[in-house]
Structure formats: structure tokens, C-alpha cells
Coordinates of C-alpha atoms and ligand atoms in Angstrom, one line a residue:
M61 CA 60.2 -14.7 -55.8
T62 CA 56.7 -15.1 -55.0
T63 CA 53.4 -15.4 -57.5
T64 CA 49.9 -14.9 -56.9
P65 CA 48.6 -18.1 -54.8
I66 CA 45.8 -19.8 -56.8
I67 CA 43.4 -22.5 -55.3
D68 CA 43.5 -25.9 -57.4
G69 CA 39.8 -26.7 -57.4
I70 CA 40.6 -30.0 -59.1
H71 CA 42.9 -31.3 -56.5
L72 CA 40.6 -30.3 -53.7
H73 CA 37.5 -32.3 -55.4
A74 CA 40.0 -35.0 -55.9
R75 CA 41.0 -35.1 -52.4
L76 CA 37.6 -35.0 -51.1
A77 CA 36.6 -37.9 -52.9
T78 CA 39.6 -39.7 -51.8
L79 CA 38.9 -39.2 -48.0
A80 CA 35.1 -40.1 -49.0
A81 CA 36.0 -43.3 -50.1
I82 CA 37.1 -44.2 -46.4
G83 CA 33.8 -45.3 -44.7
A84 CA 31.8 -44.9 -48.0
I85 CA 28.1 -45.9 -48.1
D86 CA 25.5 -46.2 -50.6
G87 CA 24.5 -43.0 -52.5
G88 CA 28.0 -41.5 -52.3
G89 CA 28.0 -40.6 -48.6
C90 CA 30.0 -41.5 -45.5
A91 CA 29.9 -43.3 -42.2
R92 CA 32.8 -42.3 -40.3
L93 CA 31.4 -41.8 -36.9
A94 CA 33.8 -40.3 -34.2
L95 CA 36.6 -42.7 -33.0
T96 CA 35.5 -45.7 -35.1
D97 CA 38.2 -47.6 -37.1
E98 CA 36.9 -45.5 -40.2
D99 CA 37.5 -42.3 -38.2
K100 CA 41.0 -43.4 -37.6
A101 CA 41.7 -44.3 -41.2
G102 CA 40.4 -40.9 -42.5
R103 CA 42.6 -39.2 -39.7
D104 CA 45.5 -41.2 -40.8
L105 CA 45.0 -40.1 -44.4
V106 CA 44.6 -36.4 -43.6
V107 CA 47.7 -36.3 -41.2
G108 CA 49.7 -38.1 -44.0
W109 CA 48.4 -35.0 -46.3
M110 CA 49.6 -32.7 -43.5
R111 CA 53.1 -34.2 -43.2
E112 CA 53.4 -34.0 -47.0
L113 CA 52.9 -30.3 -46.8
G114 CA 55.5 -30.0 -43.9
L115 CA 53.0 -28.9 -41.5
A116 CA 54.2 -29.6 -37.7
I117 CA 51.6 -31.9 -36.4
T118 CA 50.2 -31.6 -32.7
I119 CA 47.8 -34.0 -31.3
D120 CA 46.0 -33.1 -28.1
A121 CA 44.8 -35.0 -25.5
I122 CA 41.4 -35.0 -26.8
G123 CA 42.5 -36.3 -30.3
N124 CA 42.2 -32.6 -31.7
V125 CA 45.0 -32.3 -34.7
F126 CA 46.8 -29.2 -35.6
G127 CA 49.1 -28.7 -38.5
L128 CA 51.4 -25.8 -38.2
R129 CA 52.9 -23.7 -41.2
R130 CA 55.6 -21.5 -40.1
G131 CA 55.4 -17.8 -40.8
R132 CA 58.0 -15.0 -40.7
L133 CA 57.2 -14.7 -36.9
D134 CA 56.6 -17.3 -34.1
G135 CA 53.7 -16.8 -32.0
P136 CA 50.0 -17.6 -32.1
P137 CA 48.8 -19.0 -35.5
V138 CA 45.9 -17.8 -37.6
M139 CA 44.0 -21.1 -37.5
T140 CA 41.3 -22.7 -39.7
G141 CA 39.6 -26.2 -39.5
S142 CA 36.6 -28.3 -38.9
H143 CA 36.0 -32.0 -38.6
I144 CA 36.4 -35.0 -40.5
D145 CA 33.9 -37.3 -38.4
T146 CA 30.4 -37.9 -39.9
V147 CA 27.1 -38.9 -39.0
R148 CA 26.3 -42.5 -39.7
T149 CA 24.4 -41.4 -43.0
G150 CA 26.5 -38.2 -43.7
G151 CA 27.9 -36.7 -46.8
R152 CA 31.3 -36.1 -48.0
F153 CA 31.5 -32.3 -47.4
D154 CA 30.2 -31.4 -44.0
G155 CA 33.3 -30.6 -42.1
N156 CA 35.7 -32.4 -44.7
Y157 CA 35.4 -29.6 -47.0
G158 CA 36.7 -26.9 -44.6
V159 CA 39.8 -29.3 -43.4
L160 CA 40.8 -30.2 -47.0
A161 CA 40.1 -26.4 -48.0
G162 CA 42.7 -25.3 -45.3
L163 CA 45.3 -27.7 -46.6
E164 CA 44.7 -26.4 -50.2
V165 CA 45.6 -22.9 -49.0
C166 CA 48.9 -24.3 -47.6
R167 CA 49.3 -26.0 -50.9
A168 CA 48.7 -22.6 -52.9
L169 CA 51.0 -20.7 -50.7
D170 CA 53.6 -23.3 -51.2
A171 CA 53.3 -23.2 -55.0
A172 CA 53.5 -19.1 -54.9
G173 CA 56.5 -19.1 -52.5
V174 CA 54.6 -17.1 -49.7
V175 CA 55.6 -17.3 -46.3
T176 CA 53.0 -15.4 -44.2
R177 CA 54.1 -13.1 -41.2
H178 CA 52.1 -15.1 -38.7
P179 CA 52.2 -18.7 -38.9
L180 CA 49.0 -20.2 -40.1
C181 CA 47.3 -23.6 -38.8
V182 CA 44.8 -26.1 -39.9
A183 CA 43.1 -28.2 -37.7
F184 CA 40.6 -30.8 -37.3
F185 CA 38.4 -31.5 -34.0
T186 CA 37.4 -34.7 -32.5
N187 CA 33.7 -35.4 -32.4
E188 CA 32.1 -32.4 -33.9
E189 CA 29.0 -34.3 -35.0
G190 CA 27.8 -35.5 -31.6
A191 CA 26.2 -38.5 -33.4
R192 CA 28.1 -41.2 -31.2
F193 CA 29.3 -39.2 -28.0
Q194 CA 27.6 -36.2 -26.9
P195 CA 27.8 -33.2 -26.6
D196 CA 28.9 -32.2 -30.2
M197 CA 31.7 -30.0 -30.9
L198 CA 33.2 -32.1 -28.1
G199 CA 36.7 -31.4 -29.2
S200 CA 36.7 -27.9 -29.8
L201 CA 34.9 -27.4 -26.5
V202 CA 37.8 -29.0 -24.6
H203 CA 40.1 -26.9 -26.6
A204 CA 38.2 -23.7 -25.4
G205 CA 38.2 -25.1 -22.0
G206 CA 34.5 -25.5 -21.6
L207 CA 34.8 -29.3 -20.9
T208 CA 37.4 -31.0 -18.7
L209 CA 39.2 -34.1 -20.3
Q210 CA 37.8 -36.2 -17.5
E211 CA 34.2 -35.3 -18.3
A212 CA 34.9 -35.8 -22.2
Y213 CA 36.6 -39.2 -21.7
A214 CA 33.6 -40.4 -19.5
A215 CA 31.0 -39.6 -22.5
T216 CA 29.7 -43.1 -23.8
D217 CA 28.4 -44.4 -27.0
P218 CA 25.0 -46.0 -27.0
D219 CA 26.5 -49.4 -26.3
G220 CA 28.3 -47.9 -23.3
V221 CA 31.7 -47.8 -24.9
R222 CA 33.6 -44.7 -23.2
L223 CA 35.1 -41.9 -25.3
G224 CA 38.6 -41.8 -23.6
D225 CA 39.0 -45.8 -24.5
E226 CA 38.1 -45.4 -28.0
L227 CA 40.3 -42.4 -28.5
S228 CA 43.4 -44.6 -27.0
R229 CA 42.2 -47.7 -28.9
I230 CA 42.8 -45.6 -32.2
G231 CA 45.9 -44.0 -31.2
Y232 CA 44.8 -40.5 -31.2
R233 CA 45.1 -39.7 -27.6
G234 CA 48.0 -37.2 -28.1
P235 CA 50.4 -35.8 -25.7
A236 CA 49.6 -32.3 -25.9
A237 CA 47.7 -30.4 -23.2
P238 CA 44.2 -29.1 -24.9
G239 CA 44.6 -25.4 -25.6
T240 CA 48.2 -25.8 -26.3
V241 CA 47.9 -24.2 -30.0
R242 CA 46.1 -20.9 -29.0
P243 CA 45.1 -19.3 -32.1
R244 CA 45.1 -15.3 -32.8
A245 CA 42.1 -15.6 -35.1
F246 CA 39.9 -18.7 -36.2
V247 CA 38.0 -18.9 -39.4
E248 CA 36.2 -22.0 -40.6
L249 CA 34.9 -22.8 -44.2
H250 CA 31.7 -25.1 -44.3
I251 CA 29.0 -26.1 -46.6
E252 CA 25.8 -24.0 -45.5
Q253 CA 23.7 -27.2 -45.0
G254 CA 20.6 -25.5 -45.3
P255 CA 18.6 -24.0 -48.4
V256 CA 19.0 -20.1 -47.9
L257 CA 22.2 -19.5 -50.4
E258 CA 21.0 -21.6 -52.9
E259 CA 17.4 -20.1 -52.8
A260 CA 18.8 -16.7 -53.0
G261 CA 21.2 -17.4 -55.9
I262 CA 24.2 -16.4 -53.6
T263 CA 27.8 -18.1 -53.7
I264 CA 29.4 -16.9 -50.2
G265 CA 27.7 -16.6 -47.0
A266 CA 29.1 -14.4 -44.3
V267 CA 28.0 -16.2 -40.9
T268 CA 26.7 -13.9 -38.5
G269 CA 26.6 -16.4 -35.4
V270 CA 25.5 -20.1 -34.5
Q271 CA 22.1 -20.4 -33.1
G272 CA 21.7 -22.2 -29.5
I273 CA 21.5 -25.8 -29.1
S274 CA 19.5 -27.8 -26.8
W275 CA 20.0 -31.7 -26.8
H276 CA 18.1 -33.7 -24.2
E277 CA 17.3 -37.6 -23.8
F278 CA 14.5 -39.0 -22.2
I279 CA 14.0 -42.6 -20.9
V280 CA 10.3 -43.7 -20.3
S281 CA 9.6 -46.7 -18.3
G282 CA 6.1 -48.3 -18.6
V283 CA 4.6 -51.7 -18.4
S284 CA 4.3 -53.9 -20.9
A285 CA 1.0 -55.8 -21.7
H286 CA -1.1 -57.4 -24.3
A287 CA -2.0 -55.1 -27.3
G288 CA -5.1 -56.8 -27.5
T289 CA -6.9 -57.4 -24.4
T290 CA -5.5 -54.3 -22.0
P291 CA -8.2 -51.7 -22.1
M292 CA -6.8 -48.4 -22.8
R293 CA -7.5 -47.0 -19.2
L294 CA -5.4 -49.6 -17.7
R295 CA -2.0 -48.7 -19.9
H296 CA 1.1 -47.5 -19.1
D297 CA 2.8 -47.0 -22.6
A298 CA 6.1 -45.7 -22.9
G299 CA 5.8 -45.6 -26.6
Y300 CA 2.7 -43.3 -26.2
V301 CA 4.7 -40.6 -24.4
A302 CA 7.6 -40.8 -27.0
G303 CA 5.2 -40.4 -30.2
A304 CA 3.1 -37.8 -28.4
T305 CA 6.2 -35.9 -27.8
A306 CA 7.2 -35.8 -31.5
T307 CA 4.1 -34.3 -32.2
F308 CA 4.1 -31.7 -29.7
V309 CA 7.6 -30.7 -30.7
R310 CA 6.3 -30.0 -34.3
Q311 CA 3.2 -28.2 -32.8
I312 CA 5.4 -25.9 -30.7
T313 CA 7.7 -25.0 -33.5
R314 CA 4.6 -24.0 -35.5
D315 CA 3.1 -22.0 -32.6
M316 CA 6.3 -20.2 -32.0
G317 CA 7.2 -19.6 -35.4
G318 CA 10.3 -17.6 -36.4
A319 CA 13.7 -19.2 -36.1
Q320 CA 12.4 -22.1 -33.6
V321 CA 13.2 -25.4 -35.0
G322 CA 12.5 -28.8 -33.3
T323 CA 13.3 -32.6 -34.1
V324 CA 12.6 -35.9 -32.0
G325 CA 15.6 -37.7 -34.0
V326 CA 16.0 -40.8 -32.0
S327 CA 12.9 -42.8 -30.7
E328 CA 13.4 -46.6 -29.6
L329 CA 11.1 -48.7 -28.1
R330 CA 11.4 -52.0 -26.2
P331 CA 10.4 -54.6 -26.8
N332 CA 9.4 -53.1 -30.3
L333 CA 6.6 -55.6 -30.9
I334 CA 3.3 -55.1 -32.8
N335 CA 1.4 -56.5 -30.3
V336 CA 3.1 -55.4 -27.0
I337 CA 2.7 -52.1 -25.3
A338 CA 6.3 -50.9 -24.7
N339 CA 7.8 -50.7 -21.4
R340 CA 10.5 -48.5 -22.3
A341 CA 11.2 -45.8 -24.8
R342 CA 14.4 -43.8 -25.4
F343 CA 13.9 -40.5 -27.3
T344 CA 16.0 -37.5 -27.7
V345 CA 14.8 -33.9 -28.5
D346 CA 16.8 -31.4 -30.3
L347 CA 15.7 -27.5 -30.1
R348 CA 17.5 -24.9 -31.5
N349 CA 16.6 -20.9 -31.6
T350 CA 19.0 -18.1 -32.5
D351 CA 17.3 -16.2 -29.6
E352 CA 18.3 -17.8 -26.1
L353 CA 15.0 -16.6 -24.3
L354 CA 12.7 -18.2 -26.9
L355 CA 15.1 -21.3 -26.9
Q356 CA 14.4 -21.5 -23.1
Q357 CA 10.6 -21.0 -23.9
A358 CA 10.6 -23.9 -26.1
E359 CA 12.5 -26.2 -23.8
N360 CA 10.0 -25.1 -20.9
H361 CA 7.1 -26.0 -22.9
V362 CA 8.3 -29.3 -24.2
F363 CA 9.6 -30.3 -20.7
A364 CA 6.2 -29.6 -19.2
F365 CA 4.4 -31.3 -21.8
I366 CA 6.5 -34.4 -21.2
D367 CA 6.1 -34.4 -17.4
E368 CA 2.2 -33.9 -17.8
T369 CA 1.9 -36.9 -20.3
A370 CA 4.0 -39.0 -18.3
L371 CA 2.0 -38.5 -15.2
S372 CA -1.4 -38.9 -17.0
E373 CA 0.0 -42.1 -18.3
G374 CA 1.3 -43.3 -15.3
V375 CA 5.0 -43.7 -16.4
S376 CA 8.2 -42.6 -15.2
I377 CA 10.7 -40.5 -16.8
E378 CA 14.4 -39.8 -16.6
K379 CA 15.8 -36.7 -18.5
R380 CA 19.6 -36.3 -19.3
R381 CA 20.9 -33.0 -20.8
L382 CA 23.2 -34.1 -23.7
A383 CA 24.3 -30.7 -24.8
R384 CA 23.1 -27.2 -24.2
F385 CA 25.0 -24.2 -25.9
E386 CA 23.8 -20.6 -26.1
P387 CA 23.5 -18.6 -29.2
V388 CA 27.1 -17.3 -30.4
D389 CA 27.5 -14.2 -32.2
F390 CA 30.7 -14.0 -34.7
D391 CA 33.2 -11.0 -34.6
P392 CA 31.9 -8.4 -36.6
A393 CA 35.1 -7.3 -37.9
M394 CA 35.5 -10.6 -39.3
I395 CA 32.1 -10.9 -40.8
G396 CA 32.9 -7.5 -42.8
R397 CA 36.3 -8.8 -43.8
I398 CA 34.7 -12.1 -45.5
E399 CA 32.2 -9.9 -47.0
R400 CA 34.6 -7.5 -48.5
L401 CA 37.0 -10.1 -49.8
A402 CA 34.5 -12.3 -51.3
Q403 CA 33.2 -9.3 -53.0
A404 CA 36.4 -8.2 -54.1
R405 CA 36.7 -11.5 -56.1
G406 CA 33.2 -10.5 -57.9
L407 CA 31.3 -13.0 -55.5
S408 CA 27.6 -12.3 -54.4
T409 CA 27.4 -12.3 -50.2
L410 CA 24.8 -12.6 -48.0
R411 CA 24.7 -12.6 -44.1
L412 CA 23.1 -15.3 -42.5
P413 CA 23.2 -17.3 -39.1
S414 CA 24.3 -20.8 -39.0
G415 CA 21.4 -23.4 -38.2
A416 CA 24.1 -26.3 -37.4
G417 CA 26.7 -26.3 -34.8
H418 CA 30.1 -25.8 -35.5
D419 CA 33.8 -25.9 -33.9
A420 CA 33.8 -22.3 -34.7
Q421 CA 31.4 -21.5 -32.1
M422 CA 33.6 -22.9 -29.5
M423 CA 36.6 -21.1 -30.7
A424 CA 34.7 -17.8 -30.7
R425 CA 35.4 -18.2 -26.9
L426 CA 39.1 -18.1 -27.5
C427 CA 39.6 -15.4 -30.3
P428 CA 38.0 -13.4 -33.0
T429 CA 36.3 -15.7 -35.0
G430 CA 34.2 -16.1 -38.4
M431 CA 32.7 -18.6 -40.7
I432 CA 32.2 -18.6 -44.7
F433 CA 29.6 -20.9 -46.1
V434 CA 28.8 -22.0 -49.6
P435 CA 25.5 -23.4 -51.0
S436 CA 24.3 -26.8 -50.4
A437 CA 22.1 -28.1 -53.4
K438 CA 18.4 -28.5 -52.2
G439 CA 19.8 -27.5 -48.7
L440 CA 20.7 -31.0 -47.9
S441 CA 23.1 -32.3 -45.2
H442 CA 23.5 -35.2 -43.1
N443 CA 22.4 -37.2 -46.0
V444 CA 24.4 -38.9 -48.7
A445 CA 23.0 -36.8 -51.3
E446 CA 24.7 -33.7 -49.7
Y447 CA 26.2 -31.8 -52.8
T448 CA 27.9 -28.6 -53.5
A449 CA 28.9 -27.9 -56.9
P450 CA 32.6 -27.8 -57.5
A451 CA 32.5 -24.0 -58.8
D452 CA 31.2 -23.2 -55.5
L453 CA 33.7 -25.3 -53.5
E454 CA 36.5 -23.4 -55.4
A455 CA 34.9 -20.0 -54.8
G456 CA 34.6 -20.8 -51.2
A457 CA 38.3 -21.9 -50.8
A458 CA 39.5 -18.9 -52.5
V459 CA 37.5 -16.7 -50.0
L460 CA 39.1 -18.7 -47.4
L461 CA 42.8 -18.0 -48.9
D462 CA 42.1 -14.4 -49.0
V463 CA 40.9 -13.9 -45.4
L464 CA 43.7 -16.3 -44.1
L465 CA 46.3 -14.3 -45.9
A466 CA 44.7 -10.9 -44.8
L467 CA 44.7 -11.9 -41.2
A468 CA 48.2 -13.8 -41.4
E469 CA 49.9 -10.4 -42.6
E470 CA 48.3 -8.2 -40.1
Ligands
GLV611 C1 26.1 -30.8 -35.3 O1 26.8 -30.6 -36.6 C2 24.9 -30.4 -35.5 O2 24.5 -29.1 -35.7 O3 24.0 -31.2 -35.3
MN612 MN1 30.0 -30.0 -39.9
MN613 MN1 27.2 -32.3 -39.5

């Protein structure tokens, strides 16, 4: 006999807290950078929960983990999932929420005695954050065939440690070829990480797509000299180029307006001393826009500015592309389905694009894909104060349940 499956919000909340205890940092946040010991401990915990649910585990060669729940038919599963790595100063919901909510859906279906027509799959993908290794969404990108294993293994962190070596070290270089578990559809539940839903007083976001992302690293080489004795006309100041670029990036976002955002998130000077002109600067530029042509315009302006500034300062520049993804549109039928099923539960909905990158944007290369958002308090994320109210977490998981069930019965 089957009953109506119901999400257990208290259980979901408790598990988010248990996972957040691994790599816990002050303020209630998490530091589980990809492929660190903390990431391994988080993975082991979640894989244990998958096994408790009787899911068949597949680990692929890039460390993506898939837990399969059998259906009445064999064949491609309906997949949900996200990531459990975090930035160094992360919250407890980003990514983790989507994965653990997927497990709650399986738990609710078990309790209700429901076996779906198509199998279900809950996945978590390697190095979504891109905070340690670039590009971001690396595991799902490899899964979708957008990056080879060799390229992915060769990615290095700021200390020169190779991703492939770290994956082996933590025991998650699995036997399955990437792309083995090919879904018939993919739905990712995630916190919004921005202010739109909260400001509009809306519970469920039906995500229309993900904006384009451009990440570049610049290394400036200048000449160290005495800060007191060197006339301004004789300086080759690497730090000046980094600082001027940060100001210019802000300026260009103001000038372009619209959806253009820009960030200089890394800025490191050498020797980093008060009275020494920097001979080296390493900085990053993160540019995003929902419109590819506008994103290219922003890139061109910023790159030209850096070249001109370097020339006039007499320093040399090395530029490295870390990530570049065009904007992605999600499946219109999926967007409509998320909206309808949320409304059927009496929940308010809003269509909005995602400002953050997500594994779903890679899965969209493979199958009909969509995302469900819930509000983020004060729009904060990549911050230990990241917070979503328990009622909203439960509402999002309930919509995920409905969407997965509908897709799995098709
Ligand atoms: C990755 O999650 C990003 O949007 O920076
Ligand atoms: Mn995320
Ligand atoms: Mn994130």
C-alpha cells in the first residue's frame, strides 16, 4: 500500500547541521574546499546516508557521486543533486541543501512505499565552487563532456597541488567513466544566494537560466623599489595595476548597468610590505552577465584597460583564463512545471535568472534541466551568515519531491 510522501523538514534541517559540523568555522559556516580532508569527511558522511537509503552508489573518475534508487523500469533516471564542497568562508546551505533535500525525497518515497516508474538519482558533483581549483562546476562539466579528465586532473590549486592527485589521495577517483549515469532529466534545488525572492516576498523561484561567467587571472610583474625615495615617474608598480583594475571593474559595471556585475576577489601583492613598491601582483576578475554580447563587451573593456595601464606603468602582464561559460537557458517545459507544481501547493512563485553558477548549467547540455530556488536571508551567500528559514527549506524540498515524482512517472 502506498501513502502520500511527505518531506520531513526537521530531519532535513538536522542533517544540514550534521554535515555543517564537518569543516565548521566561526559564525555557523563551513570550510570544505574541494578535495580537502574536510571534503572527504563530508563525502563519506553523505555516501553513508545514501547507502542507508539503499541507493546504488556509482563514483566516477572525477569523483562525482551518484546514488540510484530503482524504478519500475530500468533506463535513464530522473536526476537531482548539487555539490557539497564550499568556499573557504561558506555557509551551510549552498549546494548541501540540494543534495540533502534529494535524499529527503528518497526517504519520503520509502516511507510512503512509492516505487517510481523511472529510477531516481541523487548526485553530488566535484569542485562546483571553483574556489580551490578552476574552472568552477568542474565535475559536472566533465560529466557533460565539456572538459577532459586529463585537463581536469591537471588543474592546480594556489599551492600547485594537482586536482588528480588530491582526488586519489582522498579516495574518490572512482572506477566509472564520466558520463556513465546519463539522466533523462535534471532538477537542482538551491538557495537563491541573492536578494530577489526575499525582497519580493516569494517562496519559490522557477529559474529561467544561469548568466554567463568569465573568470581570468592576471599576474603583473613590475620592479620593487623604495616607497619613499622612488619618484612617481620612475615607478613600475604592480600593485597600482591591481588596484586601478578593481576600480575600473566597478566603474564599467556602473557604466553598463543592467545585469552586468564584476568583482576583483583575489588581490595579492609581493612583497606586501608598507614601504616597498610591489614587484608582483596576482589578481582575478570575475565578470557575469545574462547577455553574452554584453559580457564580451565588458571583457573587452576590462582587458583593454589592463593592457593600457600596464603599458603606461612599464610592467608586464600574464593573463590566464580560469573559466568561461556562456549564459544558459533552462528547459521552458521544466520552468513551467516547477511553477505549476509550486502553485498547486499554494506557494508563491517568481521566474528569475540565476546569478551564481550551478551544476545544472552543465547538465542542461545533456537533458531537459531546471532549477528551484528558495529565498536567502538578506541575499547573503558565500558568507557564514548564509541563512534560509526552515519553512522555506521544507517548501523547496516539497516542490522538488513533486517535480521529481511527476518526471519519474512520465
Ligand atoms: C560558483 O558557485 C559561483 O557562482 O561562483
Ligand atoms: Mn552552489
Ligand atoms: Mn557557491
